[in-house]
mmCIF file of C-alpha atoms and ligand atoms in Angstrom:
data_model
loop_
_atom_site.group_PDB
_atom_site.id
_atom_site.type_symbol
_atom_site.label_atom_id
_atom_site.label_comp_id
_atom_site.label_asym_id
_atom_site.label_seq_id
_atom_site.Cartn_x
_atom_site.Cartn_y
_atom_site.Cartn_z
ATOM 1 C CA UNK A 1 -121.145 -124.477 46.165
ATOM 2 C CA UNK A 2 -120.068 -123.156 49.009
ATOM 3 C CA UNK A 3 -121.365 -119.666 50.637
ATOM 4 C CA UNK A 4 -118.562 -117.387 50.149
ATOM 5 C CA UNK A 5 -117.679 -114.877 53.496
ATOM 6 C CA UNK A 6 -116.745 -111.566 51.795
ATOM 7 C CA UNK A 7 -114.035 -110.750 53.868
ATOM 8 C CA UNK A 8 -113.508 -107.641 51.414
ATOM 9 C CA UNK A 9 -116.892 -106.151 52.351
ATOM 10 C CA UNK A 10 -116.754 -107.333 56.466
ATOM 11 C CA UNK A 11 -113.443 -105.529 56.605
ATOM 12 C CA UNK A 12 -114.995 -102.285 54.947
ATOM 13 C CA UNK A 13 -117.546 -102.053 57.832
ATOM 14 C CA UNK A 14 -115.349 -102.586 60.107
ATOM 15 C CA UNK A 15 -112.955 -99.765 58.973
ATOM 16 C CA UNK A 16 -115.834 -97.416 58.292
ATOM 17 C CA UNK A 17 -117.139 -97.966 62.188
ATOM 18 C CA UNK A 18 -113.053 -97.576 63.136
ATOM 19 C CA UNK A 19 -113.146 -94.173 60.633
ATOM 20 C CA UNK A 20 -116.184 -92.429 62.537
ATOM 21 C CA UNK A 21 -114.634 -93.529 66.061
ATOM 22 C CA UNK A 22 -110.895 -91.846 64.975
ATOM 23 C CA UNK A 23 -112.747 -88.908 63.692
ATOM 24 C CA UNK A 24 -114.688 -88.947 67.465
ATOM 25 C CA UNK A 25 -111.743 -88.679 68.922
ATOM 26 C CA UNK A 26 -110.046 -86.661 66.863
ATOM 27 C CA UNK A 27 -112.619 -83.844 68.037
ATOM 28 C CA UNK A 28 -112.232 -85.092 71.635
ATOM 29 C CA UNK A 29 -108.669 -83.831 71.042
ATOM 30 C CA UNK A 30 -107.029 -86.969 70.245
ATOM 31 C CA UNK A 31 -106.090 -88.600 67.454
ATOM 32 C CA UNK A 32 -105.280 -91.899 67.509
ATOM 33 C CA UNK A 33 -101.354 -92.408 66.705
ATOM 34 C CA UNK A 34 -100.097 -95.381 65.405
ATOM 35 C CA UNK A 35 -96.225 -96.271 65.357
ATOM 36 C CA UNK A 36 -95.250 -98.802 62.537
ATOM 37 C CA UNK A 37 -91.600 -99.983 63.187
ATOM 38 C CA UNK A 38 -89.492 -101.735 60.284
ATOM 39 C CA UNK A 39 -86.346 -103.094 60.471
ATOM 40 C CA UNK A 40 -83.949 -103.486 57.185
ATOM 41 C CA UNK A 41 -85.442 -104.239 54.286
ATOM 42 C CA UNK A 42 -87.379 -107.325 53.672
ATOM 43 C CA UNK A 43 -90.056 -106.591 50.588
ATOM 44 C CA UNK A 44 -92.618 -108.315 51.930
ATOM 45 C CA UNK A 45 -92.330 -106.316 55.168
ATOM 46 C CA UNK A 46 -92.363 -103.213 52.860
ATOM 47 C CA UNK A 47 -95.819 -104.351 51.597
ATOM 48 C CA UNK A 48 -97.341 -104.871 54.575
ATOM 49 C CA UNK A 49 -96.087 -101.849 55.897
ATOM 50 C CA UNK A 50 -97.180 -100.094 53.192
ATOM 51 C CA UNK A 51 -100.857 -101.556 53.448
ATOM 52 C CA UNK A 52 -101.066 -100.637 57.022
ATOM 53 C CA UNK A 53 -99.966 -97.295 56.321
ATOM 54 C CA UNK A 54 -102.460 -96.327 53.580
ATOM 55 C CA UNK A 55 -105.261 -97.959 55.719
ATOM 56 C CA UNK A 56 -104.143 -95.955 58.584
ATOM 57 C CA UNK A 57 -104.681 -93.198 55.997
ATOM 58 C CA UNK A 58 -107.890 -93.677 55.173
ATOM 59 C CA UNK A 59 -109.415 -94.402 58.892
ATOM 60 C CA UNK A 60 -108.347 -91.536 59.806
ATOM 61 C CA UNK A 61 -105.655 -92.917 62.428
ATOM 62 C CA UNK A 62 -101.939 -90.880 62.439
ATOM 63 C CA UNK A 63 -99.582 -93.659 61.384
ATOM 64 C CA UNK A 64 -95.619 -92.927 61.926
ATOM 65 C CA UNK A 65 -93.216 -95.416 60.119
ATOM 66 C CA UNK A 66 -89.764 -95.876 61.960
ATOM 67 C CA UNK A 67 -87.911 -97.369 58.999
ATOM 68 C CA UNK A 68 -84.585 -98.786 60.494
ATOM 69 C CA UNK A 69 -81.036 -99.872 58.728
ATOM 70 C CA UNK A 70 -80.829 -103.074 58.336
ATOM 71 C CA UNK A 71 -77.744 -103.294 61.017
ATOM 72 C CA UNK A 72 -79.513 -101.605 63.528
ATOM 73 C CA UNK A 73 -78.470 -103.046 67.161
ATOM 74 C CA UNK A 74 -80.439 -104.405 69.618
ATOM 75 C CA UNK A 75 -80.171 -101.421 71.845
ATOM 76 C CA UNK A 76 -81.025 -99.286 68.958
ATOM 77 C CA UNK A 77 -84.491 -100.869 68.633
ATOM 78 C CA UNK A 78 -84.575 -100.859 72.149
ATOM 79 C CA UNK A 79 -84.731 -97.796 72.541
ATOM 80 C CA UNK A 80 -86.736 -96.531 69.884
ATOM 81 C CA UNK A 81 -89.581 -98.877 71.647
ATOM 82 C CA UNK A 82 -88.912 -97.127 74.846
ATOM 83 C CA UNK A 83 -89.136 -93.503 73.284
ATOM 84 C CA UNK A 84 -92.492 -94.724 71.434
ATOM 85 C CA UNK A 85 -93.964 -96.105 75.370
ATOM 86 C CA UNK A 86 -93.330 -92.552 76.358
ATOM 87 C CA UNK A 87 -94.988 -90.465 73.904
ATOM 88 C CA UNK A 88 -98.626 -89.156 74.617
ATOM 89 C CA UNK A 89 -98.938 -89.302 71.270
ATOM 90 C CA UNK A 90 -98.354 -92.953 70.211
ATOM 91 C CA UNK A 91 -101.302 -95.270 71.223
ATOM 92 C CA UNK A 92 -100.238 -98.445 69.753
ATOM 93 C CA UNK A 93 -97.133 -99.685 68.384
ATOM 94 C CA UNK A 94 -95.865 -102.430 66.063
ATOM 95 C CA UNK A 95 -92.243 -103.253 65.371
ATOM 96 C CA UNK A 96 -93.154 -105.466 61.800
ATOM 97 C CA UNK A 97 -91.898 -109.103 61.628
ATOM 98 C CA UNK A 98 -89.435 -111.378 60.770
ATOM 99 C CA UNK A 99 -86.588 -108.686 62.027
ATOM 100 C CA UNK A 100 -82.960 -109.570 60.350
ATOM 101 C CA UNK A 101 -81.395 -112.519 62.466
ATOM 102 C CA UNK A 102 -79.090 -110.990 64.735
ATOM 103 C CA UNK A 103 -82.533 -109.029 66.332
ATOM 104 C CA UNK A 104 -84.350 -110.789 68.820
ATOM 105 C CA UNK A 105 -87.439 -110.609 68.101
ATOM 106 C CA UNK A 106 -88.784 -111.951 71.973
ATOM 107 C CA UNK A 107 -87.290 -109.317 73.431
ATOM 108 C CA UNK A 108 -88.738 -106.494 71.199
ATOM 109 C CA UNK A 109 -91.816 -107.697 72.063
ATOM 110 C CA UNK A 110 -91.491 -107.552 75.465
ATOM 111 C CA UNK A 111 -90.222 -104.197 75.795
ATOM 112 C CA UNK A 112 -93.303 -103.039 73.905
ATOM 113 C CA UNK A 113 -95.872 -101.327 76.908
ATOM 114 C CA UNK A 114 -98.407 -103.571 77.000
ATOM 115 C CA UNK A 115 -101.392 -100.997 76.748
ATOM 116 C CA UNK A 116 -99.874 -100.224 72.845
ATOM 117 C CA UNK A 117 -99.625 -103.323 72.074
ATOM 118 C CA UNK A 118 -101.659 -103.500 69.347
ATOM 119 C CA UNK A 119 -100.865 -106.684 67.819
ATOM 120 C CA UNK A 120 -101.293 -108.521 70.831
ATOM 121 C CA UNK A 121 -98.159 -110.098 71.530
ATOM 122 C CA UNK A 122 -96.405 -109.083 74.707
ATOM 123 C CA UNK A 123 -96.906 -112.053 77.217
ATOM 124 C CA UNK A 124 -99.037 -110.194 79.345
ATOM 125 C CA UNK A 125 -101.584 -109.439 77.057
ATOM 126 C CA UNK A 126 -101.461 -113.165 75.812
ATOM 127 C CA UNK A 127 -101.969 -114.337 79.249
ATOM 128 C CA UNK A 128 -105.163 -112.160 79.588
ATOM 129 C CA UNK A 129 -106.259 -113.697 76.761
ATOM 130 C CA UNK A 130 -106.310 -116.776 77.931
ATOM 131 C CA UNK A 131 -107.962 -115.745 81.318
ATOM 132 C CA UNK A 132 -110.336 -114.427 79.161
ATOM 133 C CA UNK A 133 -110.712 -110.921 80.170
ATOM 134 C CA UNK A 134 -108.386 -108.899 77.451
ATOM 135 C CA UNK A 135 -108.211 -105.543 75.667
ATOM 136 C CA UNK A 136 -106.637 -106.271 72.783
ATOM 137 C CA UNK A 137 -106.756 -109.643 70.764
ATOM 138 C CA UNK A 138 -104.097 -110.500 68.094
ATOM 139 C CA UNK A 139 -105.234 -109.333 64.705
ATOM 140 C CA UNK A 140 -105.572 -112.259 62.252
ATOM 141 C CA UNK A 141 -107.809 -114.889 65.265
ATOM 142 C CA UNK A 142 -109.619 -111.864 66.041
ATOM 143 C CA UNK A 143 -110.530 -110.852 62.366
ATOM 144 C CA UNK A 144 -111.831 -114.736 61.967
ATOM 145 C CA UNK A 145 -114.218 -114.260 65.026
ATOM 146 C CA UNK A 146 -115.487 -111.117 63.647
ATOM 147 C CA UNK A 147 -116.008 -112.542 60.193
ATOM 148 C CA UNK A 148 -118.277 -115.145 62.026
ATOM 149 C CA UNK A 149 -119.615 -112.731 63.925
ATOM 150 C CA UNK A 150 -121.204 -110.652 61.303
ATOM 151 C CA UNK A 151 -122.121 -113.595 58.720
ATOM 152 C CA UNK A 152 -124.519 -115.085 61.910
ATOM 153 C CA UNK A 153 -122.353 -118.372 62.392
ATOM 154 C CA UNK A 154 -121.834 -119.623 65.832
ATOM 155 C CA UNK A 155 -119.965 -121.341 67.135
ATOM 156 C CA UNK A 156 -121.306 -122.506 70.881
ATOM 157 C CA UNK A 157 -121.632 -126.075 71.205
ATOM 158 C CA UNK A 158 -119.970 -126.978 68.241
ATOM 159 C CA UNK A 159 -117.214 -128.904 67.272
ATOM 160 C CA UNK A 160 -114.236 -126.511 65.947
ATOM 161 C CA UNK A 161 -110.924 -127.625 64.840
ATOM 162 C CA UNK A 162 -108.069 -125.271 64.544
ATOM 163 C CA UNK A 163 -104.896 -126.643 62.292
ATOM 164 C CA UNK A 164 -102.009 -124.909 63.327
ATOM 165 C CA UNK A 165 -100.455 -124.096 67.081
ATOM 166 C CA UNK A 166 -98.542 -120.778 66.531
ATOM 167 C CA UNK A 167 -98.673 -117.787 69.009
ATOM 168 C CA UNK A 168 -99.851 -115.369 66.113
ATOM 169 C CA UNK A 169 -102.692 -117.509 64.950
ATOM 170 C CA UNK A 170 -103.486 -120.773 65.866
ATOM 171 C CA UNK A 171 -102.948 -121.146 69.525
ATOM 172 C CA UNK A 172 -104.990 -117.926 70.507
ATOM 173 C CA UNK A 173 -107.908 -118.831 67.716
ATOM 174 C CA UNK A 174 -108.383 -121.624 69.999
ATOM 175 C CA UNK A 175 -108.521 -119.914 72.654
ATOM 176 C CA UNK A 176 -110.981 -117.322 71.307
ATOM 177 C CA UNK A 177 -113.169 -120.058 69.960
ATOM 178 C CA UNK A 178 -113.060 -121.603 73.569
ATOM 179 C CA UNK A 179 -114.492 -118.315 74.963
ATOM 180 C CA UNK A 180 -117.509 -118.591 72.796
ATOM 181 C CA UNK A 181 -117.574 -122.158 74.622
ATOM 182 C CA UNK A 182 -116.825 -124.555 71.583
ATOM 183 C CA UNK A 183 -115.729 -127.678 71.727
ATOM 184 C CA UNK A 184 -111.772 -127.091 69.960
ATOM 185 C CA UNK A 185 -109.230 -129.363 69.186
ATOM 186 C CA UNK A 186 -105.724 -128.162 67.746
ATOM 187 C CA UNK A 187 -103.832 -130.081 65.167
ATOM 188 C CA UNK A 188 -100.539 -129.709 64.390
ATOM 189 C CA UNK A 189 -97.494 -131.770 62.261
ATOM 190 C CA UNK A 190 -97.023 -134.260 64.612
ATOM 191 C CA UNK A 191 -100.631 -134.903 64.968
ATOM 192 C CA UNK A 192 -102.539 -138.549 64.073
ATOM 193 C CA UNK A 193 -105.520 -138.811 62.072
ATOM 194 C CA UNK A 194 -105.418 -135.435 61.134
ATOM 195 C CA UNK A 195 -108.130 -135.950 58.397
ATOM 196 C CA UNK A 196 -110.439 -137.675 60.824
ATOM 197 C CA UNK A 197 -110.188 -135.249 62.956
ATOM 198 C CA UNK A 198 -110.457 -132.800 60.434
ATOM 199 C CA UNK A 199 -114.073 -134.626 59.517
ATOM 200 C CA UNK A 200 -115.760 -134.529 62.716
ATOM 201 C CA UNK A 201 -115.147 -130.313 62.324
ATOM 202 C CA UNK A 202 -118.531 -128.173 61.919
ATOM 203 C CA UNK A 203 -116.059 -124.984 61.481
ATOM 204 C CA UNK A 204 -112.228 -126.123 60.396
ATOM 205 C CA UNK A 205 -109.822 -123.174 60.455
ATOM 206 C CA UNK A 206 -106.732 -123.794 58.383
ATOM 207 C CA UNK A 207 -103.650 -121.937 59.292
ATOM 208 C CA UNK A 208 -100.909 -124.109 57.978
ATOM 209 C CA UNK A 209 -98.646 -122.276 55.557
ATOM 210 C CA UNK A 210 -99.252 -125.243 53.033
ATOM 211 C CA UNK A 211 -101.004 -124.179 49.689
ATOM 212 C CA UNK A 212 -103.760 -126.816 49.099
ATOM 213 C CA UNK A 213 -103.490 -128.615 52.651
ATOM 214 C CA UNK A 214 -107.409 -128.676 53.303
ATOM 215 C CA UNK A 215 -108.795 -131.534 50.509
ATOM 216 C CA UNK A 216 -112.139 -131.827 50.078
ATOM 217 C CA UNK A 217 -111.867 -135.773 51.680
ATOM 218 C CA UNK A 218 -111.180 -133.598 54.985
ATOM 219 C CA UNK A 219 -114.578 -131.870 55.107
ATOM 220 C CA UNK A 220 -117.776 -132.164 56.742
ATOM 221 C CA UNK A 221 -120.666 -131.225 54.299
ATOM 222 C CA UNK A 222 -121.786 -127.942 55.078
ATOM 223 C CA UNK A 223 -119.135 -126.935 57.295
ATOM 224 C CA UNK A 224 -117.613 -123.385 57.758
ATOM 225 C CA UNK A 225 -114.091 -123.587 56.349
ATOM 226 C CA UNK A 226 -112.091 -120.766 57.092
ATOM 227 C CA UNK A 227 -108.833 -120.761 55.357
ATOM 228 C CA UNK A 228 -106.007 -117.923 57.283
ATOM 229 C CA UNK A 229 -102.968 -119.418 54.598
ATOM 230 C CA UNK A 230 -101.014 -117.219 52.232
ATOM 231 C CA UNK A 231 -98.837 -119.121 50.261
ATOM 232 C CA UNK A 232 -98.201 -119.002 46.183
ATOM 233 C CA UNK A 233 -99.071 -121.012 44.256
ATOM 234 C CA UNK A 234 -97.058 -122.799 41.655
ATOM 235 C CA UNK A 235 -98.798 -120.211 39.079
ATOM 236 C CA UNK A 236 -97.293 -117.412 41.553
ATOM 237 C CA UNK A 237 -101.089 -116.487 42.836
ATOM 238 C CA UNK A 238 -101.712 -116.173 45.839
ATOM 239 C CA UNK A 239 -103.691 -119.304 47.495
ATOM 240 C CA UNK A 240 -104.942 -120.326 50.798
ATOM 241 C CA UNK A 241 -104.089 -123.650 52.699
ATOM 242 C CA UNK A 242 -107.595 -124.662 51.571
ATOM 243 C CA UNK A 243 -107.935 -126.747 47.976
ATOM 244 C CA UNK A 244 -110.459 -124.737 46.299
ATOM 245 C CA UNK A 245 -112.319 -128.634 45.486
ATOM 246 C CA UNK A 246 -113.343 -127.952 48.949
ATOM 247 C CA UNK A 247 -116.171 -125.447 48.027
ATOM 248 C CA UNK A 248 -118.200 -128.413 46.644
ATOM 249 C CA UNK A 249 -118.515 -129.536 50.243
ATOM 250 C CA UNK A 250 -118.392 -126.792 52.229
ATOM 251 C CA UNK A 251 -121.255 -124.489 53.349
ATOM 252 C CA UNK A 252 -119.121 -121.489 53.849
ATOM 253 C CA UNK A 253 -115.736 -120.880 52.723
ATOM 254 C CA UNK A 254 -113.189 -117.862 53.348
ATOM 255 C CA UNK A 255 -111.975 -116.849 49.714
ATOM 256 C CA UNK A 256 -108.126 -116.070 49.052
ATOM 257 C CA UNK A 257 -107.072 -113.567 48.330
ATOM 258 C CA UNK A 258 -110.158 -111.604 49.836
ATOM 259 C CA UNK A 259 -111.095 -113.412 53.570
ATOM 260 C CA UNK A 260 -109.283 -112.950 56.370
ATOM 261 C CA UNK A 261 -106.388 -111.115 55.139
ATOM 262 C CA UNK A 262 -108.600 -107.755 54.927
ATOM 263 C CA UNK A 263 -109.693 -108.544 58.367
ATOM 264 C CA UNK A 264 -106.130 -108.801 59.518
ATOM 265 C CA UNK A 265 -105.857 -104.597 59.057
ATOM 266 C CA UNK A 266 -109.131 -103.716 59.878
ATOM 267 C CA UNK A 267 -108.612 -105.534 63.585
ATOM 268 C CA UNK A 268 -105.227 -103.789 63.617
ATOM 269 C CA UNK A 269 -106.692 -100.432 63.058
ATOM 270 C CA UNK A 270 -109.575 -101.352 65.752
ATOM 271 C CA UNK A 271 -106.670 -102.000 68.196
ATOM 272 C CA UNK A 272 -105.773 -98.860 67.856
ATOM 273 C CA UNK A 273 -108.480 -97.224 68.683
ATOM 274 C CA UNK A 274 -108.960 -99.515 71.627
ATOM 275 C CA UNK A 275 -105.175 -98.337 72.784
ATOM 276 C CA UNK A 276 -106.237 -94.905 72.274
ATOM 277 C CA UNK A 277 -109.755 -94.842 74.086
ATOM 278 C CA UNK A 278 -107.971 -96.542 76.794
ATOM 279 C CA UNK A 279 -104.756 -94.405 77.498
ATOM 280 C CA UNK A 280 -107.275 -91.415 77.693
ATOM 281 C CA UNK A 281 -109.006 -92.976 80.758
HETATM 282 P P1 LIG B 1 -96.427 -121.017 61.367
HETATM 283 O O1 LIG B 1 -95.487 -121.561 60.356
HETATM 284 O O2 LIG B 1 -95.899 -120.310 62.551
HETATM 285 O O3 LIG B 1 -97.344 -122.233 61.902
HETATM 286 C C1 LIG B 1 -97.824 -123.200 61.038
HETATM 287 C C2 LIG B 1 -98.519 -124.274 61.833
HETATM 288 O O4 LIG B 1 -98.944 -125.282 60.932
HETATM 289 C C3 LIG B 1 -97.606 -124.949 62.874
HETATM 290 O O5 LIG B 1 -98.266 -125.075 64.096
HETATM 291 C C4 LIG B 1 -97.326 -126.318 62.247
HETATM 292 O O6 LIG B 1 -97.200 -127.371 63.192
HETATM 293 C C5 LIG B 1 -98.569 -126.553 61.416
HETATM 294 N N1 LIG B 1 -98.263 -127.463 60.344
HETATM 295 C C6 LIG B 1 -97.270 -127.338 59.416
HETATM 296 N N2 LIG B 1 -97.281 -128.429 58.601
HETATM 297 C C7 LIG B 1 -98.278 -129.225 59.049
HETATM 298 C C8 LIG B 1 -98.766 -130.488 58.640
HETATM 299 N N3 LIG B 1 -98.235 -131.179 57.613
HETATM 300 N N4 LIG B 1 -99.803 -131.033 59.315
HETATM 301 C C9 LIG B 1 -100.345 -130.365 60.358
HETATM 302 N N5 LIG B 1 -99.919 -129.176 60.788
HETATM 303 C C10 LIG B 1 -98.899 -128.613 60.144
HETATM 304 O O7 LIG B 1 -97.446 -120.123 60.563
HETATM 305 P P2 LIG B 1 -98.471 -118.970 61.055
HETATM 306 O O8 LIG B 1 -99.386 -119.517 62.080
HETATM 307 O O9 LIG B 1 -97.763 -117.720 61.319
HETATM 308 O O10 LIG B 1 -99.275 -118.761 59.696
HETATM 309 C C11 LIG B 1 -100.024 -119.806 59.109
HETATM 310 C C12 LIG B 1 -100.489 -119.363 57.728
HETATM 311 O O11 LIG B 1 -101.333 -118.220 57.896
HETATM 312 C C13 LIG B 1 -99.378 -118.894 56.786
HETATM 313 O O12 LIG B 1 -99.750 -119.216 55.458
HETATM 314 C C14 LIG B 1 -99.355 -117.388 56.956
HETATM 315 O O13 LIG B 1 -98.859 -116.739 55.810
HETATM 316 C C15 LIG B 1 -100.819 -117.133 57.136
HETATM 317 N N6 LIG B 1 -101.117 -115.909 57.853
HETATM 318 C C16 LIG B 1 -102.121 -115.154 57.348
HETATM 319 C C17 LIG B 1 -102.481 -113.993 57.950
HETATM 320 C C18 LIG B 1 -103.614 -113.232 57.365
HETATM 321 O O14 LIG B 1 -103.723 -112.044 57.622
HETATM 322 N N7 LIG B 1 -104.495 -113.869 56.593
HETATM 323 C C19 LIG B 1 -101.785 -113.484 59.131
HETATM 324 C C20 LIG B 1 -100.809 -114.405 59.681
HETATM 325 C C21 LIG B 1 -100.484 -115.557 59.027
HETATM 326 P P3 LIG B 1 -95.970 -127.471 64.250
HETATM 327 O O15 LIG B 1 -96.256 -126.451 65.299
HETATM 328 O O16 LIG B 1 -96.058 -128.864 64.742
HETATM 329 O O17 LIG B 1 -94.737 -127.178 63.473
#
């Protein structure tokens, strides 16, 4: 059996350290200010929303929720963003995704300031990423790394395979993996051998979209399998990309519901305070 990483607990430290840092700067005068933008009314946007909100809540961060008609224009959201950049009292602001079609989402982004960009996005803060030499990392990579980081796994000289290429998760856990100089390789659909591949991997992050993806036949004994999916199930659960046979083989495993989806908010939150700390310099 696998070691299970307790995602659940990590998270908890990491929101009681971001707790005692809001409260620090609360007394320095400044509490951190969050700005949650939704657009229309999507209910799993509403959830996530929600779940930001509350954990705002308890960490002692000011969260503000723009809640938007679902026919709001372009230049509507616009310029909601732009009044948010201004504000002393906004540190970090999110505008909550997919927004309804006729939105473009690219552009939303890039209107965002970059120093309250707390999820990461904008294209200059992904390009600093990839120098290396960022502020803030995108939530959901960031939360894997930190799960690693506090169960003693790493991951320097080893060989890490990422599965998955998008710009929220799998592209920049490569890159954040590369940092802590492993050796990554990035699979994707239209990649060969995938389970070979998958094999030779002493960690394997899966971050596919695809419940049950990640067989056992794909896994190195012993290796750390960390498993970013949400998907349901055909029971309506909630499951990972990861086949849960794969705990026979694995050494560590990320649980679903209860592995990187805590650490997903908790890095959020820690943005925050990262936008806040540095808008007071
Ligand atoms: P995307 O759909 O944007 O990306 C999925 C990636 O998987 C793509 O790169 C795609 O390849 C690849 N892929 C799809 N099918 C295959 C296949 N058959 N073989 C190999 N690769 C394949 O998803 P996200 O990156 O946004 O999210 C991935 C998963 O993580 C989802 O389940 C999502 O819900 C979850 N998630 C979880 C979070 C958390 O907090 N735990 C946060 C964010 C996401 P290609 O590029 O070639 O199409």
């Amino acid at each position: 059996m696998a070691i299970k990483i307790d995602g659940k607990a990590i998270a908890a430290a990491v929101r009681q350290e971001v707790r005692a840092e809001a409260e620090e700067l609360t007394r320095q005068g400044m509490t951190p200010g969050l700005a949650v933008i939704v657009v229309g009314d999507d209910p799993a946007s509403r959830v996530y929303v929600n779940n930001k909100k509350k954990a705002c809540a308890e960490a002692g961060i000011r969260s503000e929720e723009f809640a938007l008609p679902a026919d709001t224009t372009q230049e509507q959201l616009l310029a909601v963003v732009e009044e948010l950049n201004a504000r002393e009292d906004i540190h970090g602001i999110l505008c909550q995704l997919p927004l309804p079609k006729h939105l473009d989402d690219k552009a939303v982004i890039a209107a965002i300031s970059p120093k309250k960009d707390v999820d990461a996005f904008h294209a200059a803060n992904v390009g600093q990423i990839l120098i290396g030499d960022y502020t803030f990392l995108p939530c959901t990579p960031a939360g894997v790394m930190e799960l690693l980081h506090r169960t003693d796994i790493a991951v320097e000289g080893k060989q890490c395979v990422v599965i998955g290429r998008s710009n929220i998760v799998g592209k920049p856990m490569a890159m954040l993996l590369l940092h802590e100089n492993a050796t990554v390789t990035i699979c994707h659909s239209r990649t060969k051998n995938l389970e070979e591949i998958c094999r030779q991997a002493d960690v394997l992050v899966a971050a596919v979209g695809r419940a049950g993806f990640v067989t056992p036949d794909m896994v190195k004994p012993g290796a750390v399998v960390v498993d970013v999916g949400i998907n349901r199930g055909a029971d309506g659960k909630l499951c990972g990309d990861v086949d849960p046979a794969v705990d026979e083989v694995a050494g560590y495993l990320t649980p679903v519901p209860g592995g990187v989806g805590p650490m997903t908010i908790a890095m959020l939150l820690k943005n925050t305070i990262t936008a806040a700390r540095s808008l007071m310099k």
